[in-house]
Short mmCIF file of C-alpha atoms in Angstrom, two decimals:
data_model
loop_
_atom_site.label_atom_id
_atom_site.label_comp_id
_atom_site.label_asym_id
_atom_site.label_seq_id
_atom_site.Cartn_x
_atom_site.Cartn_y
_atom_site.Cartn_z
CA UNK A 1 -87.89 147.57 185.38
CA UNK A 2 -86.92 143.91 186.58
CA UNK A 3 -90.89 142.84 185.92
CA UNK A 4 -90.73 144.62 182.35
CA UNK A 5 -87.94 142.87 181.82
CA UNK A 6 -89.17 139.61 183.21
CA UNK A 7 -92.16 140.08 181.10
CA UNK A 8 -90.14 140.03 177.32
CA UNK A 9 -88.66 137.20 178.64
CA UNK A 10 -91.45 135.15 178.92
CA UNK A 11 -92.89 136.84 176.18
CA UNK A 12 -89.76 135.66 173.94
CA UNK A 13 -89.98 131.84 175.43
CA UNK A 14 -93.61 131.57 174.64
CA UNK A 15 -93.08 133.15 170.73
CA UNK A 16 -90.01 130.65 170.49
CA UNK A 17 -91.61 127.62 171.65
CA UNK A 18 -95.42 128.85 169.89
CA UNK A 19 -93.43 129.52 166.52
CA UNK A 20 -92.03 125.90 166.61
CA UNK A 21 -95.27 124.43 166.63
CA UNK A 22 -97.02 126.66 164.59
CA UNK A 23 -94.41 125.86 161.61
CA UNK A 24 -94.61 122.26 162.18
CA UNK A 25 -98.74 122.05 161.85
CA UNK A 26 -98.60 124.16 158.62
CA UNK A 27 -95.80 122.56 157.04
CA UNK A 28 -98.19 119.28 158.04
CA UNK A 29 -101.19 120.32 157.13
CA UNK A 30 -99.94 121.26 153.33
CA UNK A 31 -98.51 117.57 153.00
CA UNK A 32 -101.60 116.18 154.24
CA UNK A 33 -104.29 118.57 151.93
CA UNK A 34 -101.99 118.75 148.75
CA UNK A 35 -101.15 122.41 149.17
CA UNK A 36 -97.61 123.94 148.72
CA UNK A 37 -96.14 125.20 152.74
CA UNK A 38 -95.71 128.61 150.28
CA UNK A 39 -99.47 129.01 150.15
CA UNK A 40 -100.02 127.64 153.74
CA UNK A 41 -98.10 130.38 154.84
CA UNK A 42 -99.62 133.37 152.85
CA UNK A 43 -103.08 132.70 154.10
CA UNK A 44 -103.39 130.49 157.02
CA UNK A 45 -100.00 131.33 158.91
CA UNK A 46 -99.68 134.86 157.11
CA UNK A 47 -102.87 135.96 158.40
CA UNK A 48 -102.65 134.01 162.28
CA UNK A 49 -99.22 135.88 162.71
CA UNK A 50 -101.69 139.06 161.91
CA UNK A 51 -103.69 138.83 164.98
CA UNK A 52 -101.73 141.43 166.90
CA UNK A 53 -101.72 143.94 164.11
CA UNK A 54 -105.50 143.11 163.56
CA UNK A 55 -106.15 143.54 167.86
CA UNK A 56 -104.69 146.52 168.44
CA UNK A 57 -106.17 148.12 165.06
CA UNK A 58 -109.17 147.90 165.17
CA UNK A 59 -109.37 148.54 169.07
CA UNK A 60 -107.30 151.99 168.18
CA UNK A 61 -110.13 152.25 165.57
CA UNK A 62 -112.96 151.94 167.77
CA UNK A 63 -111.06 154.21 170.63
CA UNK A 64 -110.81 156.59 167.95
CA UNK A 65 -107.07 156.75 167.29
CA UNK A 66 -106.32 156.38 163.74
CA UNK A 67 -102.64 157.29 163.97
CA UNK A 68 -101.69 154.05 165.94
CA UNK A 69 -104.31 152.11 163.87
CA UNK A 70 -102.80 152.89 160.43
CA UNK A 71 -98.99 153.08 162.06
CA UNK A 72 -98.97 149.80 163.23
CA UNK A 73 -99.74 148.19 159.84
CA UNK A 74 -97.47 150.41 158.09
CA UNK A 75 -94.74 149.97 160.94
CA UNK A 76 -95.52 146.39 160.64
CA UNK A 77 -94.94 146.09 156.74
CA UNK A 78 -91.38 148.01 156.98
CA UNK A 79 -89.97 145.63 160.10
CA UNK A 80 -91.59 142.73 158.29
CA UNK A 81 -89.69 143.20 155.25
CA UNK A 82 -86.47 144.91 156.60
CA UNK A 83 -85.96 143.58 159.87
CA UNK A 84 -87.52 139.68 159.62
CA UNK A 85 -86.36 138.88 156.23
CA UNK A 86 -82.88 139.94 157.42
CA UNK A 87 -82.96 138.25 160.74
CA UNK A 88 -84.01 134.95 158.84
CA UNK A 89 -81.06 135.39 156.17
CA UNK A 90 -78.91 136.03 158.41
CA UNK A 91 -79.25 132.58 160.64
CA UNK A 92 -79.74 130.64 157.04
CA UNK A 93 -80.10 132.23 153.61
CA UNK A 94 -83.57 131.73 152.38
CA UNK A 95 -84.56 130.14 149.10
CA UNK A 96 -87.20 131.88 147.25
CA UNK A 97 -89.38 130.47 144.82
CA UNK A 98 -90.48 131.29 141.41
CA UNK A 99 -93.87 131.80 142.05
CA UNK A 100 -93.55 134.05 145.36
CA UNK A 101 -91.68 136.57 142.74
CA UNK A 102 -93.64 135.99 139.41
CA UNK A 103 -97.21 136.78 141.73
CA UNK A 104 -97.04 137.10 145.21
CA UNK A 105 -94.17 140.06 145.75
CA UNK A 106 -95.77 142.15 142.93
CA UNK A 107 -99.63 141.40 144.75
CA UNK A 108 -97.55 143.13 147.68
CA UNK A 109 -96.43 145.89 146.07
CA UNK A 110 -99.48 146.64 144.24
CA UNK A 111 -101.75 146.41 147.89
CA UNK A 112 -98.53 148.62 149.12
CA UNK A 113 -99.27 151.52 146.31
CA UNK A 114 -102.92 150.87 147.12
CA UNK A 115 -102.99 151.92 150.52
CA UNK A 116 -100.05 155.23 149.13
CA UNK A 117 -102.85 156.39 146.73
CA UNK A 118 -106.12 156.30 149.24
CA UNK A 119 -103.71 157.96 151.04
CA UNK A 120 -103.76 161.04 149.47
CA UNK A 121 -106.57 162.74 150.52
CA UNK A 122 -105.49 161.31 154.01
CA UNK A 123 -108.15 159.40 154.57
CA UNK A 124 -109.06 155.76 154.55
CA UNK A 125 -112.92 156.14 153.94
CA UNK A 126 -114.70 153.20 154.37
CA UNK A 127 -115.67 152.69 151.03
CA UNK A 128 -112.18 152.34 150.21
CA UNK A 129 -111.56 150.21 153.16
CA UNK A 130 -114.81 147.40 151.93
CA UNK A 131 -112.73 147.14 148.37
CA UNK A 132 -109.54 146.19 149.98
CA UNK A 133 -111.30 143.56 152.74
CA UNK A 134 -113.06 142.01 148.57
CA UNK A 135 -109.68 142.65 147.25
CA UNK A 136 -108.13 140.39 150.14
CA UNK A 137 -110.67 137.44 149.90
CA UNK A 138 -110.36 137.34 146.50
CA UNK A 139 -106.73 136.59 147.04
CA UNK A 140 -107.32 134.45 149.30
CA UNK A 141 -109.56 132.12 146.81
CA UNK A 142 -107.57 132.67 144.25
CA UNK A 143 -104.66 131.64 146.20
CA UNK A 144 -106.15 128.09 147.00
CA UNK A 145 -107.65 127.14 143.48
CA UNK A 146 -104.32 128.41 141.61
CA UNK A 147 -102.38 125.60 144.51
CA UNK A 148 -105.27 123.19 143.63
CA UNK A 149 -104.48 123.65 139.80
CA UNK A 150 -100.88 122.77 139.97
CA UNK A 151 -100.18 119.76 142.12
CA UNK A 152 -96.64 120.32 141.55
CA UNK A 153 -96.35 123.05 143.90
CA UNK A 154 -97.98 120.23 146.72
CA UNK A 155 -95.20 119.07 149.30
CA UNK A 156 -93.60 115.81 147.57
CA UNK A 157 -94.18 112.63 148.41
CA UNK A 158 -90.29 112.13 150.20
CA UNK A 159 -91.84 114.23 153.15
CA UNK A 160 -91.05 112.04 156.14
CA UNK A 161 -94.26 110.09 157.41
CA UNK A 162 -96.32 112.49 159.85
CA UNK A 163 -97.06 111.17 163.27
CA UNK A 164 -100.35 113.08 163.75
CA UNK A 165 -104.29 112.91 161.94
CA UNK A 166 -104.95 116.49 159.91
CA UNK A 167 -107.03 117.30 163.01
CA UNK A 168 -103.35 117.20 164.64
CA UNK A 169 -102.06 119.46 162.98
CA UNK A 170 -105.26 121.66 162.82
CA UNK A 171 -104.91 121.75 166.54
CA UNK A 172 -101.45 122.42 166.50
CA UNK A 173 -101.93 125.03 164.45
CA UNK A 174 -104.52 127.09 166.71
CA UNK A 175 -102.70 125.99 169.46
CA UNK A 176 -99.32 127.77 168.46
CA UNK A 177 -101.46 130.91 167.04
CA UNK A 178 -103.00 131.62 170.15
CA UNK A 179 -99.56 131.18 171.80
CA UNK A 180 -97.84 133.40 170.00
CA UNK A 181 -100.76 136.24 170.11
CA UNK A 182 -100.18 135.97 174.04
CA UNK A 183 -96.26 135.15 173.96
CA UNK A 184 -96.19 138.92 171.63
CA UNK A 185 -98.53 140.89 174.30
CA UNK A 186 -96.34 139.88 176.67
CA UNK A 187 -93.17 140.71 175.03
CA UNK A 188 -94.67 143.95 174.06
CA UNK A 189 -96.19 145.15 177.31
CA UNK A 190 -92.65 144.68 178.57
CA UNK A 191 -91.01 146.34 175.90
CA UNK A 192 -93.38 148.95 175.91
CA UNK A 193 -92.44 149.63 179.83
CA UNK A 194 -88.95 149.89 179.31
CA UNK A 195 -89.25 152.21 176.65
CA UNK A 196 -91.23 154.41 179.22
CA UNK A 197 -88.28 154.00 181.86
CA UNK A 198 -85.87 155.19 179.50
CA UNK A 199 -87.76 158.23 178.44
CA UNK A 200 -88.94 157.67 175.10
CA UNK A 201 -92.36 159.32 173.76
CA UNK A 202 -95.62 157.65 173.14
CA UNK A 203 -95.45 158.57 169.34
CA UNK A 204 -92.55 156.62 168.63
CA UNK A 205 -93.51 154.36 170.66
CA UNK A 206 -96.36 153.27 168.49
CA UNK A 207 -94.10 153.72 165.09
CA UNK A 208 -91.32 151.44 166.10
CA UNK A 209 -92.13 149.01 169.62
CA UNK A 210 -96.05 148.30 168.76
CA UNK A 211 -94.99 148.02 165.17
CA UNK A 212 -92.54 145.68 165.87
CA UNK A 213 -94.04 143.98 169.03
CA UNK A 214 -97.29 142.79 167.04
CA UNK A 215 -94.65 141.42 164.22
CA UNK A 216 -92.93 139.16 166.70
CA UNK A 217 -95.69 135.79 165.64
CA UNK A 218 -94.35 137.38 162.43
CA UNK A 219 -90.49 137.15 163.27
CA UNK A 220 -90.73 134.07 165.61
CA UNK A 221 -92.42 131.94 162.91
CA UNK A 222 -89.86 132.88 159.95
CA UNK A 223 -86.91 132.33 161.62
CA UNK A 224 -88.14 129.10 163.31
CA UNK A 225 -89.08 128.32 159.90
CA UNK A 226 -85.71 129.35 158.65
CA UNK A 227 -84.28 126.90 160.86
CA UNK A 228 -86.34 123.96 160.45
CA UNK A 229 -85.47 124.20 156.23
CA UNK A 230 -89.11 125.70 155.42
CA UNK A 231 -88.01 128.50 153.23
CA UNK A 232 -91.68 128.75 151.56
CA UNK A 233 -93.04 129.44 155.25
CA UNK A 234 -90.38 132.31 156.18
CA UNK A 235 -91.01 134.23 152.90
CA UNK A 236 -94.68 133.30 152.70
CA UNK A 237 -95.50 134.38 155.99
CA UNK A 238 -93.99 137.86 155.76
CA UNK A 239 -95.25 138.33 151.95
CA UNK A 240 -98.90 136.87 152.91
CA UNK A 241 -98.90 139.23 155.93
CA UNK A 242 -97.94 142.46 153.93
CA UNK A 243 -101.28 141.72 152.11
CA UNK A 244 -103.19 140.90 154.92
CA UNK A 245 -101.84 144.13 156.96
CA UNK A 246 -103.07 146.51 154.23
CA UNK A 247 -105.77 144.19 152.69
CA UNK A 248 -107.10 142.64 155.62
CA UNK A 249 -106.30 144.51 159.21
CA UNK A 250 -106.86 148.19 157.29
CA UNK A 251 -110.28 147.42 155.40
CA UNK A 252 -111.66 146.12 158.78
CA UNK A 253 -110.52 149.00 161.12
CA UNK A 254 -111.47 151.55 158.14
CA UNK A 255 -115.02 149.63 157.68
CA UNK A 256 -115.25 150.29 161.13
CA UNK A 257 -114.08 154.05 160.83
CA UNK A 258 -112.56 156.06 158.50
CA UNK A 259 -108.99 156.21 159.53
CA UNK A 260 -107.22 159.53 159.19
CA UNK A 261 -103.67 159.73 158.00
CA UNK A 262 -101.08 161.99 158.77
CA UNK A 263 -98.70 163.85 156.70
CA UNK A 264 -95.95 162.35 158.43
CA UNK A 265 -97.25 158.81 157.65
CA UNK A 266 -97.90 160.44 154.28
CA UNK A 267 -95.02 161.85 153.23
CA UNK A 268 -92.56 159.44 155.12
CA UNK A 269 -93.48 156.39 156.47
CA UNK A 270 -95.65 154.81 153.71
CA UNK A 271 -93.73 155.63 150.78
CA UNK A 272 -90.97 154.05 152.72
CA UNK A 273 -93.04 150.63 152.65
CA UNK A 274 -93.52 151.02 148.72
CA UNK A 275 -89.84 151.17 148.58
CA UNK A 276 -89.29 148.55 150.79
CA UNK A 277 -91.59 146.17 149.31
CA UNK A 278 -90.42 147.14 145.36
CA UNK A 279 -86.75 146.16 146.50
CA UNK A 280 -87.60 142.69 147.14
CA UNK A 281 -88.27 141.59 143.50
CA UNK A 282 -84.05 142.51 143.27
CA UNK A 283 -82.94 141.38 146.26
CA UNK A 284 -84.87 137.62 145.60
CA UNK A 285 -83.99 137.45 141.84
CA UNK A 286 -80.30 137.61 142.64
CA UNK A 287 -79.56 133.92 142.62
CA UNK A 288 -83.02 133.44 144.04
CA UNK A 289 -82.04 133.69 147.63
CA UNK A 290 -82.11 136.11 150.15
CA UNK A 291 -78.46 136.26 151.22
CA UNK A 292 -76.99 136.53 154.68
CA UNK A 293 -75.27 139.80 153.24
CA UNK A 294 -78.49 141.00 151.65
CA UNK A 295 -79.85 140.04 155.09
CA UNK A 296 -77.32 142.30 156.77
CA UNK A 297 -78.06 145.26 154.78
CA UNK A 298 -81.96 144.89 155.22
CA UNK A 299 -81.20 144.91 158.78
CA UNK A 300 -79.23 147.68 158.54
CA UNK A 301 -81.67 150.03 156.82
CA UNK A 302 -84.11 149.29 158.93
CA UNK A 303 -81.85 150.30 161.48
CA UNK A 304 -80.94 153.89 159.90
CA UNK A 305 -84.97 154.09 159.68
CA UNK A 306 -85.34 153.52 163.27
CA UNK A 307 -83.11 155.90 164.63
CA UNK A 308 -83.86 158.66 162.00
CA UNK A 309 -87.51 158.28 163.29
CA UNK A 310 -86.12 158.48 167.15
CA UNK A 311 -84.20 161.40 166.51
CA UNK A 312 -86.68 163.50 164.45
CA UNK A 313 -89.20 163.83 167.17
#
């Protein structure tokens, strides 16, 4: 128990201290290219924060286990949304901006209903799984030449001087990725053995810890970025990585094999993340900031979630 525990430790110091950097080479980066930190962090920090989900998918895939596969990108949208959002309101309300709600949130929701509907027949075939791995590099390119088009979404020119070249930042950036890809196995192989000490089955296991373990780049980086006054890179991270989790990490692993789907996940768990994704257009129109009370009760839910799933198995 003591080296589990020893383990998320480490695991925590190495995500805090990864996440740090991480923020401070994208938010460097965008001044330097001319691109908003918003769409910085829906592509390049949205989908490095993804690495976990994107590992242990489509290894699950090729071990031929589907459930954990598609659970941990569901799992992963829900504490995403729920659980970082709320943390990061909580230590500072969040600022949202127009565009993340006008085109990003919906983008979300729609990839959300996406991945409800191939759901139905409960199967991810892999044609289904190639038009959402087009679907996310369109959005990808469109993302870039729609920042290109309006330079008034680029950082202004008050940013304080930057000490480092773009190569810099670049390698500050892949620096803190791969930091917080090995600061999150470590955290979650801890977690994980705790949660065996104490009893608690591999199925929820995989629905709440790996769900949540291969979010912490996810968590670390928003509420560092919370912190540091980078509002664009909190919410753009956890938006970008909703898309890239359904999008991205689900069209690979179903490419690879078609995923099966429970009725559980069916009926429960990923009309849950429709919901959850549909109530942030409210929750960020409403004086367009995410609250520390609206952070509370996101925590909260995801809370009730959590223990419901706990207690029904």
């Amino acid at each position: 128990m003591l080296f589990n525990l020893f383990l998320s430790i480490v695991g925590l110091v190495i995500l805090t201290i990864a996440a740090d950097k991480l923020v401070e080479g994208a938010a460097g980066v965008a001044h330097r290219i001319g691109i908003s930190p918003l769409v910085v962090g829906l592509t390049i920090v949205a989908m490095g924060t993804s690495a976990p989900e994107l590992v242990v998918s489509v290894q699950s895939s090729f071990e031929g286990n589907p459930g954990i596969a598609v659970g941990n990108c569901i799992g992963s949208n829900i504490f995403n949304i729920a659980a970082i959002l709320g943390i990061a309101a909580i230590i500072r309300p969040i600022a949202v901006s127009r565009p993340v709600i006008r085109r990003d949130v919906p983008i979300m929701i729609v990839t959300a209903g996406m991945a409800w509907l191939y759901a139905y027949d409960r199967q991810f075939s892999r044609f289904e799984s190639v038009f959402m791995l087009l679907c996310m590099i369109s959005y990808i390119a469109w993302s870039i030449i729609e920042a290109r088009k309006n330079p008034e979404a680029a950082p202004p020119e008050e940013t304080p001087a930057l000490q480092t070249t773009l190569p810099g930042e670049i390698l500050r950036i892949v620096l803190g990725l791969v930091a917080l890809v090995g600061g999150s196995k470590l955290l979650l192989v801890g977690s994980v053995g705790l949660a065996k000490l104490a009893g608690i089955s591999d199925e929820v296991i995989g629905l709440t810890l790996i769900a949540a373990g291969t979010s912490m780049p996810e968590l670390a980086t928003s509420v560092v970025a919370s912190f540091r006054g980078q509002p664009d890179i909190a919410v753009g991270n956890v938006v970008g990585s909703n898309i890239f989790n359904i999008l991205g990490i689900l069209g690979v692993a179903g490419t690879l094999l078609p995923l099966d789907v429970s009725s559980h996940m069916f009926g429960i768990d990923l009309p849950l993340m429709v919901i959850v994704s549909i109530a942030c257009i409210p929750i960020m129109r409403s004086g367009m900031v995410i609250s520390r009370l609206e952070g509370a009760l996101l925590i909260t839910g995801y809370t009730v979630y959590t223990v419901a799933l706990v207690m029904g198995y």
